[in-house]
Amino acid sequence: MALAAGERIAFVDGRLVAPDRPIIPYIEGDGTGPDIWRAAVRVFDRAVELCWKRKRRIVWKEVLAGEKAFKETKNWLPQETIEAFQEHRVGIKGPLTTPVGEGIRSLNVALRQKLDLYACVRPVRHFPGVPSPVKEPQKVDMVVFRENTEDVYVGFELESGKEETKDLLEHLLKKYGWHIRPDAGIGIKPISKFGSQRLVRAAIDYALARKRKSVTLVHKGNIQKFTEGAFRSWGYQLAKEEYRNRVITWEDSGGKPQKGKLLIKDAIADAFFQQALTRPEEFDVIATMNLNGDYMSDALAAQVGGLGMAPGGNINYESGYAIFEATHGTAPKYAGLDKVNPSSVILSGAMMLDYMGWSEAARKIEGGIEKTLASRKVTYDLARLMDGAEEISCSQFGALVCENMEE
Ligand code: NAD
């Protein structure tokens, strides 16, 4: 009944235009997904209501993927789900089980590839009071742009000992003189100029729009010259060609950032991991490839209190398609226990509201989360690490965020 009242989000001249009653498809998720979704959707609706009374409201449309989809349709990722995300452009999802041995590598990867959601955007910052393994977690304030469609994630792999693997090894030896052990498995790592530059462009646009200080290209180009090294070169080339007056590269700056200009620099991945711990304040927006980005997003999230808190979005800035998501997994042993931390999906929803241009509601949600954490009434994962904390359930946490959003 509610759906009839909703409208589609439009995309005009490269910009999203959200109506007052946008239809937003959501996937509840597997395992603890329904628990965190129930807590989160109340927070989203309350934030919108507090900001705009009845003028604005999200019209939620459930779409299926994962176990629920398989039970109802015998398909892990039904075509209607993909089409709903295409039709409505912006959506949100909980965690999904990766079906083992079902011919689908990962539903998350499949969704990203089918919608060409090339940028995985993960803001990482510390909320006061959240337990952290480092001394000064408040110094971490980064946004990771991870390329989502290339790299070893394309899944072009051949298994050790198989006929086709032997064929390829023979070809590589004959044609290029490459000696590879005969019992090796082989994977392909494609990194293209197109893929690299559109990701770096998204990171630079984001940094400029939000007046961030720098974009760091993180790569392992000292070893992988024509893939990761090329990513670095293409990134710098794009920055110089398309943003000439608005950015300055580290090399051209003589090591000194210039006022009013966005600094573009790079770091080798291993050094980055070290410095993200020892000097995190030197990093701001990060642009990197798929595998580095996967490791980095989780390592940085751990630095500020773990995956239960970390939000994420997968975005194609050219089509406007975006799916925001809880970044943790399904935590199956807690499914249905109303126990886990819903912050990751709640903060992902705040990112989604920002993306739709409903930033007042996003700020309200962040404020509500901050106040709730400061009260030390938190879910088990945080309670066990916080002095003087009171453990509350997932739904109680959501309700408390709602209360704390009221001024
Ligand atoms: P997981 O994230 O489910 O669990 C890792 C640890 O973190 C567990 O101890 C879990 O209890 C805890 N945890 C996770 N989310 C939490 C939360 N919100 N609050 C408190 N604690 C939380 O990772 P896993 O066990 O490796 O994977 C389980 C399933 O999830 C697998 O099928 C995996 O493929 C899938 N997965 C999905 C996504 C996704 O959909 N984006 C991401 C990662 C894993």
Coordinates of C-alpha atoms and ligand atoms in Angstrom, one line a residue:
M1 CA 0.0 0.0 0.0
A2 CA 2.8 2.4 0.9
L3 CA 4.7 1.7 -2.4
A4 CA 2.0 3.4 -4.4
A5 CA 2.8 6.6 -2.6
G6 CA 6.5 6.4 -3.4
E7 CA 8.5 7.7 -6.3
R8 CA 11.7 6.8 -8.0
I9 CA 14.9 8.7 -7.4
A10 CA 15.8 10.5 -10.6
F11 CA 19.3 11.1 -12.0
V12 CA 19.5 14.4 -13.9
D13 CA 22.7 15.8 -15.5
G14 CA 24.9 13.5 -13.4
R15 CA 23.1 14.3 -10.1
L16 CA 20.6 12.4 -8.0
V17 CA 17.3 14.0 -7.4
A18 CA 15.4 12.5 -4.5
P19 CA 11.7 13.1 -4.3
D20 CA 10.1 13.6 -0.9
R21 CA 8.9 10.0 -0.8
P22 CA 11.7 8.0 -2.5
I23 CA 11.2 4.2 -2.9
I24 CA 14.3 2.5 -1.5
P25 CA 14.9 -1.2 -2.0
Y26 CA 16.6 -3.0 0.9
I27 CA 17.9 -6.5 1.5
E28 CA 17.5 -7.5 5.1
G29 CA 20.4 -9.9 5.0
D30 CA 21.1 -13.4 6.4
G31 CA 22.0 -14.5 9.9
T32 CA 21.9 -11.4 12.2
G33 CA 20.7 -9.3 9.2
P34 CA 17.0 -9.2 10.2
D35 CA 18.0 -8.2 13.8
I36 CA 20.2 -5.3 12.7
W37 CA 17.8 -4.2 10.0
R38 CA 14.8 -4.0 12.4
A39 CA 16.8 -1.8 14.7
A40 CA 18.2 0.3 11.9
V41 CA 15.0 1.1 9.9
R42 CA 13.4 2.6 13.0
V43 CA 16.4 4.9 13.3
F44 CA 16.2 6.0 9.6
D45 CA 12.5 6.7 9.8
R46 CA 12.7 8.6 13.0
A47 CA 15.6 10.7 11.8
V48 CA 13.7 11.7 8.6
E49 CA 10.6 12.4 10.7
L50 CA 12.5 14.6 13.1
C51 CA 14.1 16.6 10.3
W52 CA 11.0 17.1 8.0
K53 CA 7.9 16.0 10.0
R54 CA 5.5 14.4 7.5
K55 CA 6.9 16.2 4.5
R56 CA 9.4 13.5 3.7
R57 CA 9.4 9.8 4.2
I58 CA 11.2 6.8 2.8
V59 CA 9.1 4.1 1.2
W60 CA 10.9 0.9 1.9
K61 CA 10.7 -1.9 -0.7
E62 CA 12.1 -5.3 0.3
V63 CA 14.0 -7.2 -2.3
L64 CA 15.5 -10.7 -1.9
A65 CA 19.0 -12.0 -2.0
G66 CA 20.9 -14.7 -0.1
E67 CA 19.2 -17.4 2.0
K68 CA 15.7 -15.8 2.0
A69 CA 15.8 -15.5 -1.8
F70 CA 17.0 -19.1 -2.2
K71 CA 14.3 -20.4 0.1
E72 CA 11.5 -18.5 -1.8
T73 CA 12.8 -18.6 -5.4
K74 CA 15.6 -21.2 -5.5
N75 CA 17.8 -18.4 -6.7
W76 CA 20.5 -16.7 -4.5
L77 CA 20.3 -13.4 -6.4
P78 CA 17.1 -13.1 -8.4
Q79 CA 17.0 -10.9 -11.5
E80 CA 14.2 -8.8 -10.0
T81 CA 16.5 -7.7 -7.2
I82 CA 19.1 -6.4 -9.6
E83 CA 16.3 -4.7 -11.6
A84 CA 14.9 -3.1 -8.5
F85 CA 18.3 -1.6 -7.6
Q86 CA 18.6 -0.3 -11.2
E87 CA 15.1 1.1 -11.3
H88 CA 15.4 2.9 -7.9
R89 CA 19.1 3.6 -8.1
V90 CA 19.8 3.8 -4.4
G91 CA 19.5 0.9 -2.0
I92 CA 20.8 -0.7 1.2
K93 CA 21.6 -4.2 2.4
G94 CA 22.5 -6.3 5.4
P95 CA 25.2 -9.0 5.3
L96 CA 24.7 -12.0 3.0
T97 CA 26.0 -15.6 3.4
T98 CA 28.4 -16.6 0.8
P99 CA 27.0 -19.8 -0.6
V100 CA 29.7 -22.4 -0.6
G101 CA 30.0 -24.5 -3.7
E102 CA 26.9 -23.1 -5.4
G103 CA 28.6 -21.7 -8.4
I104 CA 28.4 -18.1 -7.1
R105 CA 31.6 -16.8 -5.6
S106 CA 30.1 -14.1 -3.5
L107 CA 26.7 -12.4 -3.7
N108 CA 28.3 -9.1 -2.7
V109 CA 30.8 -9.4 -5.5
A110 CA 28.1 -10.4 -7.9
L111 CA 25.9 -7.4 -7.0
R112 CA 28.8 -5.0 -7.4
Q113 CA 29.8 -6.4 -10.7
K114 CA 26.3 -6.6 -12.2
L115 CA 25.6 -3.0 -11.3
D116 CA 29.2 -1.9 -12.0
L117 CA 29.4 -0.3 -8.6
Y118 CA 33.1 0.5 -9.0
A119 CA 33.8 2.5 -5.9
C120 CA 33.6 0.9 -2.5
V121 CA 33.6 3.9 -0.1
R122 CA 34.4 3.3 3.5
P123 CA 34.7 6.2 5.9
V124 CA 36.8 5.4 9.0
R125 CA 36.7 7.6 12.0
H126 CA 36.6 7.1 15.8
F127 CA 33.5 7.7 17.9
P128 CA 34.4 8.9 21.4
G129 CA 34.1 6.1 24.0
V130 CA 34.5 3.2 21.5
P131 CA 37.2 0.9 22.7
S132 CA 40.2 0.7 20.4
P133 CA 43.5 -1.2 20.4
V134 CA 45.5 2.0 19.7
K135 CA 46.3 4.9 22.0
E136 CA 45.0 7.7 19.9
P137 CA 42.2 6.4 17.7
Q138 CA 40.7 9.9 17.4
K139 CA 43.6 10.7 15.0
V140 CA 42.1 8.3 12.4
D141 CA 39.8 10.1 10.0
M142 CA 40.1 8.6 6.6
V143 CA 37.8 7.7 3.7
V144 CA 38.9 4.6 1.7
F145 CA 38.0 4.5 -2.0
R146 CA 38.5 0.9 -3.1
E147 CA 38.2 -0.1 -6.7
N148 CA 35.5 -2.8 -6.8
T149 CA 35.5 -4.4 -10.3
E150 CA 39.1 -5.4 -11.2
D151 CA 42.2 -6.9 -9.6
V152 CA 42.4 -10.5 -8.6
Y153 CA 38.7 -10.3 -7.7
V154 CA 37.6 -10.8 -11.3
G155 CA 37.9 -14.5 -10.5
F156 CA 40.0 -15.6 -13.5
E157 CA 41.7 -18.4 -11.8
L158 CA 42.9 -21.8 -12.8
E159 CA 43.4 -24.6 -10.4
S160 CA 46.7 -26.4 -9.9
G161 CA 47.1 -29.6 -12.0
K162 CA 44.1 -29.0 -14.3
E163 CA 44.4 -29.5 -18.1
E164 CA 43.7 -25.8 -18.8
T165 CA 46.3 -24.7 -16.2
K166 CA 48.9 -26.9 -17.9
D167 CA 48.0 -25.4 -21.3
L168 CA 48.4 -21.9 -20.0
L169 CA 51.7 -22.7 -18.3
E170 CA 53.0 -24.2 -21.5
H171 CA 51.9 -21.1 -23.5
L172 CA 53.6 -18.8 -21.0
L173 CA 56.8 -20.7 -21.2
K174 CA 56.8 -20.9 -25.0
K175 CA 55.7 -17.4 -25.7
Y176 CA 57.3 -15.4 -22.8
G177 CA 59.9 -17.8 -21.4
W178 CA 58.2 -17.6 -18.0
H179 CA 59.1 -20.6 -15.8
I180 CA 56.3 -21.3 -13.3
R181 CA 56.3 -24.4 -11.2
P182 CA 54.1 -27.1 -12.8
D183 CA 51.9 -27.6 -9.7
A184 CA 51.0 -23.9 -9.5
G185 CA 47.5 -22.5 -9.5
I186 CA 47.2 -19.3 -11.6
G187 CA 45.2 -16.1 -11.1
I188 CA 44.9 -13.1 -13.4
K189 CA 45.2 -9.5 -12.0
P190 CA 43.8 -7.0 -14.5
I191 CA 44.3 -3.3 -13.6
S192 CA 43.1 -1.0 -16.4
K193 CA 43.6 2.7 -17.1
F194 CA 39.9 3.2 -17.4
G195 CA 39.2 1.4 -14.1
S196 CA 42.0 3.1 -12.2
Q197 CA 41.2 6.6 -13.4
R198 CA 37.4 6.5 -12.8
L199 CA 38.2 5.4 -9.2
V200 CA 40.8 8.1 -8.6
R201 CA 38.4 10.7 -10.2
A202 CA 35.7 9.6 -7.7
A203 CA 38.1 10.0 -4.8
I204 CA 39.3 13.4 -6.0
D205 CA 35.8 14.7 -6.6
Y206 CA 34.8 13.5 -3.1
A207 CA 37.8 15.1 -1.5
L208 CA 37.3 18.5 -3.3
A209 CA 33.5 18.5 -2.5
R210 CA 34.2 17.9 1.2
K211 CA 37.3 20.1 1.4
R212 CA 39.5 17.2 2.5
K213 CA 43.3 17.8 2.6
S214 CA 44.7 15.0 0.5
V215 CA 44.2 12.0 -1.6
T216 CA 46.8 9.2 -1.2
L217 CA 47.2 6.6 -4.0
V218 CA 48.1 3.4 -2.2
H219 CA 49.8 0.7 -4.3
K220 CA 52.5 -2.0 -4.5
G221 CA 54.0 -0.5 -7.7
N222 CA 57.6 -1.2 -6.6
I223 CA 56.9 -4.9 -7.2
Q224 CA 53.9 -5.0 -9.6
K225 CA 55.0 -2.4 -12.0
F226 CA 52.4 -2.8 -14.8
T227 CA 49.4 -3.2 -12.6
E228 CA 49.8 -1.4 -9.2
G229 CA 52.6 0.8 -10.6
A230 CA 50.4 1.8 -13.5
F231 CA 47.5 2.6 -11.2
R232 CA 49.8 5.1 -9.5
S233 CA 50.9 6.7 -12.8
W234 CA 47.4 6.8 -14.2
G235 CA 46.2 8.4 -11.0
Y236 CA 48.8 11.2 -11.1
Q237 CA 48.2 11.7 -14.8
L238 CA 44.4 12.1 -14.2
A239 CA 45.0 14.5 -11.3
K240 CA 47.3 16.7 -13.5
E241 CA 45.1 16.6 -16.6
E242 CA 41.6 17.0 -15.2
Y243 CA 42.2 19.0 -12.0
R244 CA 45.2 21.1 -12.8
N245 CA 44.3 24.2 -10.9
R246 CA 42.6 22.6 -7.9
V247 CA 45.2 20.0 -6.9
I248 CA 48.9 19.8 -6.3
T249 CA 51.0 16.6 -6.5
W250 CA 53.5 15.9 -3.7
E251 CA 56.4 16.1 -6.3
D252 CA 55.3 19.5 -7.5
S253 CA 54.7 20.8 -4.0
G254 CA 58.3 20.2 -2.9
G255 CA 56.9 18.4 0.1
K256 CA 54.9 21.4 1.3
P257 CA 51.1 21.4 0.8
Q258 CA 49.8 24.6 -0.8
K259 CA 46.9 26.4 0.7
G260 CA 43.5 25.9 -1.1
K261 CA 44.8 23.0 -3.1
L262 CA 44.1 19.4 -2.6
L263 CA 47.4 17.4 -2.2
I264 CA 47.8 14.3 -4.3
K265 CA 50.4 11.8 -3.0
D266 CA 51.1 8.1 -3.0
A267 CA 52.3 5.4 -0.6
I268 CA 53.5 1.9 -1.0
A269 CA 51.0 -0.4 0.6
D270 CA 53.3 -2.0 3.2
A271 CA 54.5 1.5 4.4
F272 CA 50.9 2.7 4.4
F273 CA 49.9 -0.1 6.9
Q274 CA 52.7 0.9 9.1
Q275 CA 52.1 4.7 9.0
A276 CA 48.3 4.3 9.3
L277 CA 49.2 3.0 12.8
T278 CA 52.1 5.4 13.7
R279 CA 51.0 8.6 11.9
P280 CA 47.3 8.2 10.9
E281 CA 46.8 12.0 10.8
E282 CA 48.8 12.2 7.6
F283 CA 46.2 10.3 5.7
D284 CA 42.8 11.6 4.6
V285 CA 41.1 10.2 1.4
I286 CA 42.7 7.0 0.1
A287 CA 42.4 5.6 -3.4
T288 CA 43.5 2.0 -4.0
M289 CA 42.8 -1.2 -5.8
N290 CA 40.5 -4.0 -4.8
L291 CA 42.7 -6.4 -2.8
N292 CA 44.7 -3.6 -1.0
G293 CA 41.4 -1.9 -0.3
D294 CA 39.9 -5.0 1.1
Y295 CA 42.7 -5.5 3.7
M296 CA 43.0 -1.8 4.5
S297 CA 39.3 -1.1 5.1
D298 CA 39.1 -3.9 7.7
A299 CA 42.5 -3.1 9.3
L300 CA 41.5 0.6 9.7
A301 CA 38.1 -0.3 11.0
A302 CA 39.7 -2.4 13.7
Q303 CA 41.8 0.6 14.7
V304 CA 38.7 2.6 15.5
G305 CA 36.7 -0.1 17.2
G306 CA 35.9 -3.0 14.8
L307 CA 33.7 -3.9 12.0
G308 CA 30.5 -3.6 14.1
M309 CA 30.9 0.1 13.7
A310 CA 32.2 0.5 10.1
P311 CA 29.8 1.7 7.4
G312 CA 30.2 1.3 3.6
G313 CA 28.8 2.1 0.3
N314 CA 29.3 0.7 -3.3
I315 CA 28.8 3.4 -5.8
N316 CA 28.9 4.1 -9.6
Y317 CA 29.0 7.9 -9.8
E318 CA 28.2 7.9 -13.5
S319 CA 24.9 6.0 -13.3
G320 CA 24.1 7.1 -9.8
Y321 CA 23.6 3.4 -8.7
A322 CA 24.6 2.9 -5.1
I323 CA 24.1 0.2 -2.5
F324 CA 25.1 0.9 1.0
E325 CA 25.9 -2.0 3.3
A326 CA 26.8 -3.2 6.7
T327 CA 30.5 -4.1 6.3
H328 CA 30.6 -7.1 8.7
G329 CA 29.3 -10.6 7.9
T330 CA 26.2 -12.4 9.0
A331 CA 27.6 -13.4 12.5
P332 CA 25.4 -16.6 12.2
K333 CA 25.9 -17.8 15.8
Y334 CA 24.0 -14.7 17.1
A335 CA 21.2 -14.9 14.5
G336 CA 17.8 -14.1 16.0
L337 CA 19.2 -13.4 19.4
D338 CA 18.8 -9.6 19.2
K339 CA 22.3 -9.2 20.4
V340 CA 24.7 -7.8 17.8
N341 CA 25.7 -4.2 17.2
P342 CA 23.5 -2.5 14.5
S343 CA 25.8 0.6 14.2
S344 CA 27.4 -0.5 10.9
V345 CA 24.1 -0.7 9.0
I346 CA 22.8 2.4 10.8
L347 CA 25.9 4.4 9.8
S348 CA 25.7 3.0 6.3
G349 CA 22.1 4.4 6.1
A350 CA 23.5 7.8 7.2
M351 CA 25.9 7.6 4.3
M352 CA 23.0 6.8 2.0
L353 CA 21.0 9.8 3.3
D354 CA 24.1 12.0 2.6
Y355 CA 24.3 10.6 -0.9
M356 CA 20.6 11.4 -1.5
G357 CA 21.2 14.9 -0.3
W358 CA 19.3 14.4 3.0
S359 CA 22.3 15.3 5.0
E360 CA 20.4 16.8 8.0
A361 CA 19.0 13.3 8.7
A362 CA 22.5 11.8 8.3
R363 CA 24.0 14.2 10.9
K364 CA 21.1 13.5 13.3
I365 CA 21.8 9.8 13.1
E366 CA 25.5 10.3 13.7
G367 CA 24.7 12.5 16.7
G368 CA 22.3 9.9 18.1
I369 CA 25.0 7.2 17.8
E370 CA 27.6 9.4 19.4
K371 CA 25.3 10.2 22.4
T372 CA 24.4 6.6 22.8
L373 CA 28.0 5.5 22.9
A374 CA 28.8 8.2 25.4
S375 CA 26.1 6.9 27.7
R376 CA 27.9 3.5 27.7
K377 CA 24.8 1.6 27.1
V378 CA 26.0 -0.6 24.3
T379 CA 25.7 -4.0 22.7
Y380 CA 27.8 -7.0 23.9
D381 CA 30.8 -6.5 21.5
L382 CA 31.5 -3.0 22.9
A383 CA 30.3 -3.6 26.5
R384 CA 32.8 -6.4 27.1
L385 CA 35.6 -3.9 26.3
M386 CA 34.3 -0.7 27.9
D387 CA 34.7 0.1 31.6
G388 CA 31.4 0.6 33.4
A389 CA 29.3 -0.2 30.4
E390 CA 25.8 -1.6 30.5
E391 CA 25.0 -4.3 27.9
I392 CA 21.8 -3.8 26.0
S393 CA 20.2 -5.6 23.1
C394 CA 20.4 -4.7 19.4
S395 CA 16.8 -3.4 19.5
Q396 CA 17.4 -1.5 22.7
F397 CA 20.4 0.1 21.1
G398 CA 18.4 1.2 18.1
A399 CA 15.6 2.6 20.4
L400 CA 18.2 4.5 22.4
V401 CA 19.7 6.0 19.3
C402 CA 16.1 7.2 18.3
E403 CA 15.7 8.7 21.8
N404 CA 19.1 10.4 21.6
M405 CA 18.3 12.0 18.3
E406 CA 15.6 14.1 19.8
E407 CA 17.0 17.5 20.8
Ligands
NAD1 P1 31.4 -12.0 10.5 O1 31.6 -10.6 10.3 O2 30.0 -12.5 10.4 O3 31.9 -12.4 12.0 C1 33.2 -12.1 12.4 C2 33.2 -11.8 13.9 O4 32.6 -10.5 14.2 C3 32.3 -12.8 14.7 O5 32.9 -13.0 16.0 C4 31.0 -12.1 14.8 O6 30.2 -12.5 15.9 C5 31.4 -10.6 15.0 N1 30.5 -9.7 14.5 C6 30.1 -9.5 13.2 N2 29.2 -8.5 13.1 C7 29.0 -8.1 14.3 C8 28.1 -7.0 14.8 N3 27.3 -6.4 14.0 N4 28.1 -6.8 16.1 C9 28.9 -7.5 16.9 N5 29.7 -8.5 16.5 C10 29.8 -8.8 15.2 O7 32.4 -12.8 9.5 P2 32.5 -14.4 9.2 O8 32.2 -15.2 10.4 O9 33.8 -14.5 8.5 O10 31.4 -14.6 8.1 C11 30.1 -15.1 8.3 C12 29.3 -15.1 6.9 O11 29.2 -13.7 6.5 C13 30.0 -15.8 5.8 O12 29.0 -16.5 5.0 C14 30.6 -14.7 5.0 O13 30.8 -15.0 3.6 C15 29.6 -13.6 5.1 N6 30.2 -12.2 5.0 C16 29.3 -11.4 4.4 C17 29.7 -10.0 4.2 C18 28.8 -9.1 3.5 O14 27.7 -9.4 3.2 N7 29.2 -7.8 3.3 C19 31.0 -9.6 4.7 C20 31.8 -10.5 5.3 C21 31.4 -11.9 5.5

